[in-house]
PDB file of C-alpha atoms and ligand atoms in Angstrom:
ATOM      1  CA  MET A  13       0.000   0.000   0.000  1.00 55.00           C
ATOM      2  CA  LEU A  14       1.262   3.469  -0.844  1.00 65.00           C
ATOM      3  CA  CYS A  15       1.725   6.030   1.896  1.00 72.00           C
ATOM      4  CA  TRP A  16       1.217   9.538   0.477  1.00 75.00           C
ATOM      5  CA  GLY A  17       1.267  11.188   3.921  1.00 77.00           C
ATOM      6  CA  VAL A  18       5.055  11.704   3.961  1.00 82.00           C
ATOM      7  CA  LEU A  19       4.903  13.835   0.816  1.00 84.00           C
ATOM      8  CA  SER A  20       3.493  17.294   0.192  1.00 86.00           C
ATOM      9  CA  GLY A  21       3.364  20.025  -2.454  1.00 89.00           C
ATOM     10  CA  ARG A  22       5.098  19.314  -5.752  1.00 92.00           C
ATOM     11  CA  ALA A  23       6.639  16.054  -4.564  1.00 90.00           C
ATOM     12  CA  LEU A  24       3.160  14.725  -3.780  1.00 92.00           C
ATOM     13  CA  ALA A  25       1.816  15.947  -7.138  1.00 93.00           C
ATOM     14  CA  VAL A  26       4.673  14.277  -9.043  1.00 94.00           C
ATOM     15  CA  ALA A  27       4.233  11.040  -7.078  1.00 92.00           C
ATOM     16  CA  VAL A  28       0.455  10.949  -7.671  1.00 92.00           C
ATOM     17  CA  LEU A  29       0.873  11.674 -11.385  1.00 93.00           C
ATOM     18  CA  GLY A  30       3.633   9.086 -11.718  1.00 94.00           C
ATOM     19  CA  TRP A  31       1.545   6.485  -9.921  1.00 94.00           C
ATOM     20  CA  ALA A  32      -1.467   7.264 -12.133  1.00 91.00           C
ATOM     21  CA  MET A  33       0.694   6.896 -15.240  1.00 92.00           C
ATOM     22  CA  ILE A  34       2.037   3.517 -14.109  1.00 93.00           C
ATOM     23  CA  ARG A  35      -1.477   2.297 -13.267  1.00 90.00           C
ATOM     24  CA  ALA A  36      -2.870   3.442 -16.627  1.00 86.00           C
ATOM     25  CA  THR A  37       0.017   1.825 -18.520  1.00 89.00           C
ATOM     26  CA  VAL A  38      -0.427  -1.484 -16.701  1.00 91.00           C
ATOM     27  CA  LYS A  39      -4.211  -1.376 -17.249  1.00 87.00           C
ATOM     28  CA  ARG A  40      -3.714  -0.738 -20.969  1.00 85.00           C
ATOM     29  CA  MET A  41      -1.262  -3.627 -21.184  1.00 89.00           C
ATOM     30  CA  PHE A  42      -3.986  -5.900 -19.853  1.00 89.00           C
ATOM     31  CA  GLY A  43      -6.596  -4.549 -22.251  1.00 86.00           C
ATOM     32  CA  GLU A  44      -8.518  -2.346 -19.831  1.00 87.00           C
ATOM     33  CA  VAL A  45     -10.264   0.660 -21.387  1.00 86.00           C
ATOM     34  CA  THR A  46      -8.545   3.922 -20.332  1.00 83.00           C
ATOM     35  CA  GLY A  47      -8.020   7.500 -21.529  1.00 86.00           C
ATOM     36  CA  LEU A  48     -10.110   8.789 -24.416  1.00 89.00           C
ATOM     37  CA  ARG A  49     -11.796   5.421 -24.952  1.00 89.00           C
ATOM     38  CA  LEU A  50     -12.873   5.441 -21.314  1.00 91.00           C
ATOM     39  CA  PHE A  51     -14.137   9.019 -21.707  1.00 92.00           C
ATOM     40  CA  HIS A  52     -16.259   7.936 -24.676  1.00 91.00           C
ATOM     41  CA  ALA A  53     -17.551   4.913 -22.759  1.00 91.00           C
ATOM     42  CA  ASN A  54     -18.545   7.133 -19.828  1.00 92.00           C
ATOM     43  CA  TYR A  55     -19.937  10.184 -21.627  1.00 93.00           C
ATOM     44  CA  ASP A  56     -21.166   9.269 -25.102  1.00 91.00           C
ATOM     45  CA  HIS A  57     -24.545   8.352 -23.634  1.00 91.00           C
ATOM     46  CA  ASP A  58     -24.730  11.831 -22.088  1.00 92.00           C
ATOM     47  CA  ARG A  59     -24.023  13.348 -25.526  1.00 92.00           C
ATOM     48  CA  LEU A  60     -20.777  14.877 -24.296  1.00 93.00           C
ATOM     49  CA  PRO A  61     -17.972  14.625 -26.873  1.00 93.00           C
ATOM     50  CA  PRO A  62     -14.399  15.310 -25.690  1.00 94.00           C
ATOM     51  CA  VAL A  63     -12.722  18.686 -26.192  1.00 94.00           C
ATOM     52  CA  ASP A  64      -9.051  18.837 -27.166  1.00 92.00           C
ATOM     53  CA  ALA A  65      -6.508  20.856 -25.188  1.00 92.00           C
ATOM     54  CA  ALA A  66      -6.081  23.598 -27.804  1.00 91.00           C
ATOM     55  CA  THR A  67      -9.834  24.228 -27.988  1.00 91.00           C
ATOM     56  CA  ARG A  68     -10.142  24.115 -24.205  1.00 91.00           C
ATOM     57  CA  ALA A  69      -7.505  26.834 -23.921  1.00 91.00           C
ATOM     58  CA  GLY A  70      -9.650  29.192 -25.993  1.00 89.00           C
ATOM     59  CA  MET A  71     -12.939  28.393 -24.303  1.00 92.00           C
ATOM     60  CA  ALA A  72     -12.612  30.931 -21.484  1.00 93.00           C
ATOM     61  CA  ALA A  73     -13.318  33.645 -24.055  1.00 95.00           C
ATOM     62  CA  PHE A  74     -16.711  32.044 -24.774  1.00 95.00           C
ATOM     63  CA  SER A  75     -17.903  33.037 -21.302  1.00 94.00           C
ATOM     64  CA  ARG A  76     -16.977  36.727 -21.458  1.00 96.00           C
ATOM     65  CA  CYS A  77     -20.554  37.805 -22.201  1.00 97.00           C
ATOM     66  CA  ILE A  78     -21.945  40.487 -19.860  1.00 97.00           C
ATOM     67  CA  ALA A  79     -25.491  40.275 -21.243  1.00 97.00           C
ATOM     68  CA  CYS A  80     -25.452  43.799 -22.654  1.00 98.00           C
ATOM     69  CA  GLY A  81     -27.822  42.793 -25.482  1.00 97.00           C
ATOM     70  CA  ARG A  82     -25.886  44.697 -28.120  1.00 98.00           C
ATOM     71  CA  CYS A  83     -25.571  41.677 -30.410  1.00 98.00           C
ATOM     72  CA  ASP A  84     -29.367  41.314 -30.428  1.00 97.00           C
ATOM     73  CA  VAL A  85     -29.886  44.733 -31.998  1.00 97.00           C
ATOM     74  CA  GLY A  86     -31.362  44.227 -35.468  1.00 96.00           C
ATOM     75  CA  GLU A  87     -31.980  40.493 -34.947  1.00 97.00           C
ATOM     76  CA  ALA A  88     -35.787  40.658 -34.593  1.00 97.00           C
ATOM     77  CA  GLU A  89     -36.440  39.820 -38.226  1.00 97.00           C
ATOM     78  CA  ARG A  90     -34.241  36.713 -38.158  1.00 97.00           C
ATOM     79  CA  MET A  91     -35.784  35.623 -34.858  1.00 97.00           C
ATOM     80  CA  VAL A  92     -39.321  35.907 -36.245  1.00 97.00           C
ATOM     81  CA  ALA A  93     -38.363  34.178 -39.504  1.00 97.00           C
ATOM     82  CA  SER A  94     -36.842  31.251 -37.565  1.00 96.00           C
ATOM     83  CA  ARG A  95     -40.257  30.501 -36.040  1.00 96.00           C
ATOM     84  CA  GLY A  96     -38.777  29.929 -32.606  1.00 94.00           C
ATOM     85  CA  ALA A  97     -35.566  28.151 -33.591  1.00 95.00           C
ATOM     86  CA  TYR A  98     -33.368  31.231 -33.150  1.00 96.00           C
ATOM     87  CA  PRO A  99     -33.860  33.125 -29.867  1.00 95.00           C
ATOM     88  CA  GLY A 100     -31.295  35.831 -30.606  1.00 96.00           C
ATOM     89  CA  LEU A 101     -27.529  35.936 -30.284  1.00 97.00           C
ATOM     90  CA  MET A 102     -27.342  36.847 -26.614  1.00 97.00           C
ATOM     91  CA  ARG A 103     -29.436  33.833 -25.668  1.00 96.00           C
ATOM     92  CA  PHE A 104     -27.304  31.682 -27.915  1.00 96.00           C
ATOM     93  CA  VAL A 105     -24.170  32.899 -26.114  1.00 97.00           C
ATOM     94  CA  LEU A 106     -25.592  32.751 -22.596  1.00 96.00           C
ATOM     95  CA  ALA A 107     -27.856  29.703 -22.800  1.00 95.00           C
ATOM     96  CA  SER A 108     -27.869  27.488 -25.909  1.00 92.00           C
ATOM     97  CA  SER A 109     -24.085  27.316 -26.170  1.00 94.00           C
ATOM     98  CA  ARG A 110     -23.670  26.357 -22.505  1.00 94.00           C
ATOM     99  CA  SER A 111     -25.154  22.862 -22.682  1.00 93.00           C
ATOM    100  CA  MET A 112     -23.290  20.527 -25.025  1.00 94.00           C
ATOM    101  CA  PRO A 113     -25.935  17.767 -25.037  1.00 93.00           C
ATOM    102  CA  ASP A 114     -28.325  20.325 -26.568  1.00 92.00           C
ATOM    103  CA  TYR A 115     -25.930  21.589 -29.232  1.00 94.00           C
ATOM    104  CA  ASP A 116     -27.969  20.158 -32.077  1.00 92.00           C
ATOM    105  CA  ALA A 117     -30.744  22.650 -31.161  1.00 93.00           C
ATOM    106  CA  ALA A 118     -28.174  25.448 -30.842  1.00 95.00           C
ATOM    107  CA  ALA A 119     -26.810  24.574 -34.287  1.00 95.00           C
ATOM    108  CA  LEU A 120     -30.326  24.820 -35.727  1.00 94.00           C
ATOM    109  CA  ALA A 121     -30.589  28.337 -34.289  1.00 95.00           C
ATOM    110  CA  LEU A 122     -27.279  29.276 -35.890  1.00 95.00           C
ATOM    111  CA  GLU A 123     -28.551  28.311 -39.325  1.00 96.00           C
ATOM    112  CA  HIS A 124     -30.507  31.572 -39.223  1.00 97.00           C
ATOM    113  CA  VAL A 125     -27.426  33.746 -38.702  1.00 97.00           C
ATOM    114  CA  PRO A 126     -24.995  34.211 -41.605  1.00 97.00           C
ATOM    115  CA  VAL A 127     -21.318  34.158 -40.672  1.00 97.00           C
ATOM    116  CA  GLU A 128     -20.903  37.772 -41.919  1.00 97.00           C
ATOM    117  CA  VAL A 129     -23.461  38.833 -39.318  1.00 98.00           C
ATOM    118  CA  LEU A 130     -21.565  36.940 -36.618  1.00 98.00           C
ATOM    119  CA  ARG A 131     -18.355  38.703 -37.675  1.00 98.00           C
ATOM    120  CA  GLU A 132     -20.024  42.104 -37.549  1.00 97.00           C
ATOM    121  CA  LYS A 133     -21.575  41.398 -34.120  1.00 97.00           C
ATOM    122  CA  GLU A 134     -18.230  40.129 -32.877  1.00 97.00           C
ATOM    123  CA  ARG A 135     -16.613  43.454 -33.804  1.00 97.00           C
ATOM    124  CA  GLY A 136     -19.322  45.290 -31.858  1.00 97.00           C
ATOM    125  CA  CYS A 137     -19.173  43.107 -28.738  1.00 98.00           C
ATOM    126  CA  PRO A 138     -17.791  45.182 -25.829  1.00 98.00           C
ATOM    127  CA  THR A 139     -16.117  42.174 -24.184  1.00 97.00           C
ATOM    128  CA  GLY A 140     -14.820  40.559 -27.370  1.00 97.00           C
ATOM    129  CA  VAL A 141     -16.802  37.321 -27.250  1.00 97.00           C
ATOM    130  CA  PRO A 142     -15.457  35.341 -30.245  1.00 97.00           C
ATOM    131  CA  LEU A 143     -18.872  34.697 -31.796  1.00 97.00           C
ATOM    132  CA  VAL A 144     -17.553  33.099 -34.995  1.00 97.00           C
ATOM    133  CA  ALA A 145     -15.309  30.672 -33.078  1.00 96.00           C
ATOM    134  CA  LEU A 146     -18.130  29.896 -30.643  1.00 97.00           C
ATOM    135  CA  ALA A 147     -20.522  29.174 -33.507  1.00 97.00           C
ATOM    136  CA  ARG A 148     -17.941  26.908 -35.186  1.00 96.00           C
ATOM    137  CA  PHE A 149     -17.329  25.090 -31.905  1.00 96.00           C
ATOM    138  CA  VAL A 150     -21.056  24.515 -31.301  1.00 96.00           C
ATOM    139  CA  ASP A 151     -21.646  23.424 -34.886  1.00 95.00           C
ATOM    140  CA  GLY A 152     -18.690  21.011 -34.845  1.00 94.00           C
ATOM    141  CA  LYS A 153     -19.756  19.415 -31.577  1.00 94.00           C
ATOM    142  CA  ALA A 154     -23.370  19.196 -32.780  1.00 95.00           C
ATOM    143  CA  ARG A 155     -22.150  17.194 -35.798  1.00 93.00           C
ATOM    144  CA  GLN A 156     -20.206  14.856 -33.492  1.00 91.00           C
ATOM    145  CA  ILE A 157     -23.259  14.399 -31.264  1.00 90.00           C
ATOM    146  CA  ARG A 158     -25.517  13.642 -34.255  1.00 85.00           C
ATOM    147  CA  ARG A 159     -23.155  10.901 -35.435  1.00 79.00           C
ATOM    148  CA  ARG A 160     -23.674   9.052 -32.157  1.00 70.00           C
ATOM    149  CA  PRO A 161     -26.988   7.309 -31.420  1.00 59.00           C
ATOM    150  CA  ARG A 162     -29.227   8.868 -28.818  1.00 55.00           C
ATOM    151  CA  PRO A 163     -29.358   6.625 -25.724  1.00 53.00           C
ATOM    152  CA  ASP A 164     -33.168   6.524 -25.869  1.00 54.00           C
ATOM    153  CA  ARG A 165     -33.060   5.141 -29.435  1.00 50.00           C
ATOM    154  CA  GLU A 166     -30.468   2.427 -28.842  1.00 49.00           C
ATOM    155  CA  ARG A 167     -32.666  -0.216 -27.226  1.00 41.00           C
TER     156      ARG A 167
HETATM  157  S1  SF4 B   2     -22.600  41.908 -27.454  1.00 94.56           S
HETATM  158 FE1  SF4 B   2     -21.158  40.512 -26.450  1.00 94.56          FE
HETATM  159  S2  SF4 B   2     -21.362  40.951 -24.253  1.00 94.56           S
HETATM  160 FE2  SF4 B   2     -23.151  41.861 -25.280  1.00 94.56          FE
HETATM  161  S3  SF4 B   2     -24.736  40.266 -25.148  1.00 94.56           S
HETATM  162 FE3  SF4 B   2     -23.700  39.982 -27.110  1.00 94.56          FE
HETATM  163  S4  SF4 B   2     -22.075  38.498 -26.697  1.00 94.56           S
HETATM  164 FE4  SF4 B   2     -22.765  39.279 -24.735  1.00 94.56          FE
END
């Protein structure tokens, strides 16, 4: 049995990481599902695809919105034409884009907003929310989610 109590700080962190690496390597050698495959096994049913490190690094910018409503100015026509699918950009940023399992609905909303409009709104956003990158992220994840069967349709 390992005794972690004698270690602290960085030494403890290095020891825990090293031990985790050895355990994962041994488990893989004996065919146990680990890493990304384990993530898929655990979360595919929840419609949660993985996010790579580079994308994760840029995601903090997605949550910069201060709900000023500026990006909704001039969107009424598109909202009406969408017949409920598109609730406006601010709601997309603050609500639809926050729940990955529901990204297919968010992607449907985005179909009503041309990318030029997103670019223009991005330039006018006081906190610099990267609307184009956020829309691409949501759309990409929605495609990944759609490729996987819904848990309620598997049985
Ligand atoms: S303009 Fe920017 S800060 Fe204002 S509601 Fe839209 S995304 Fe949020």
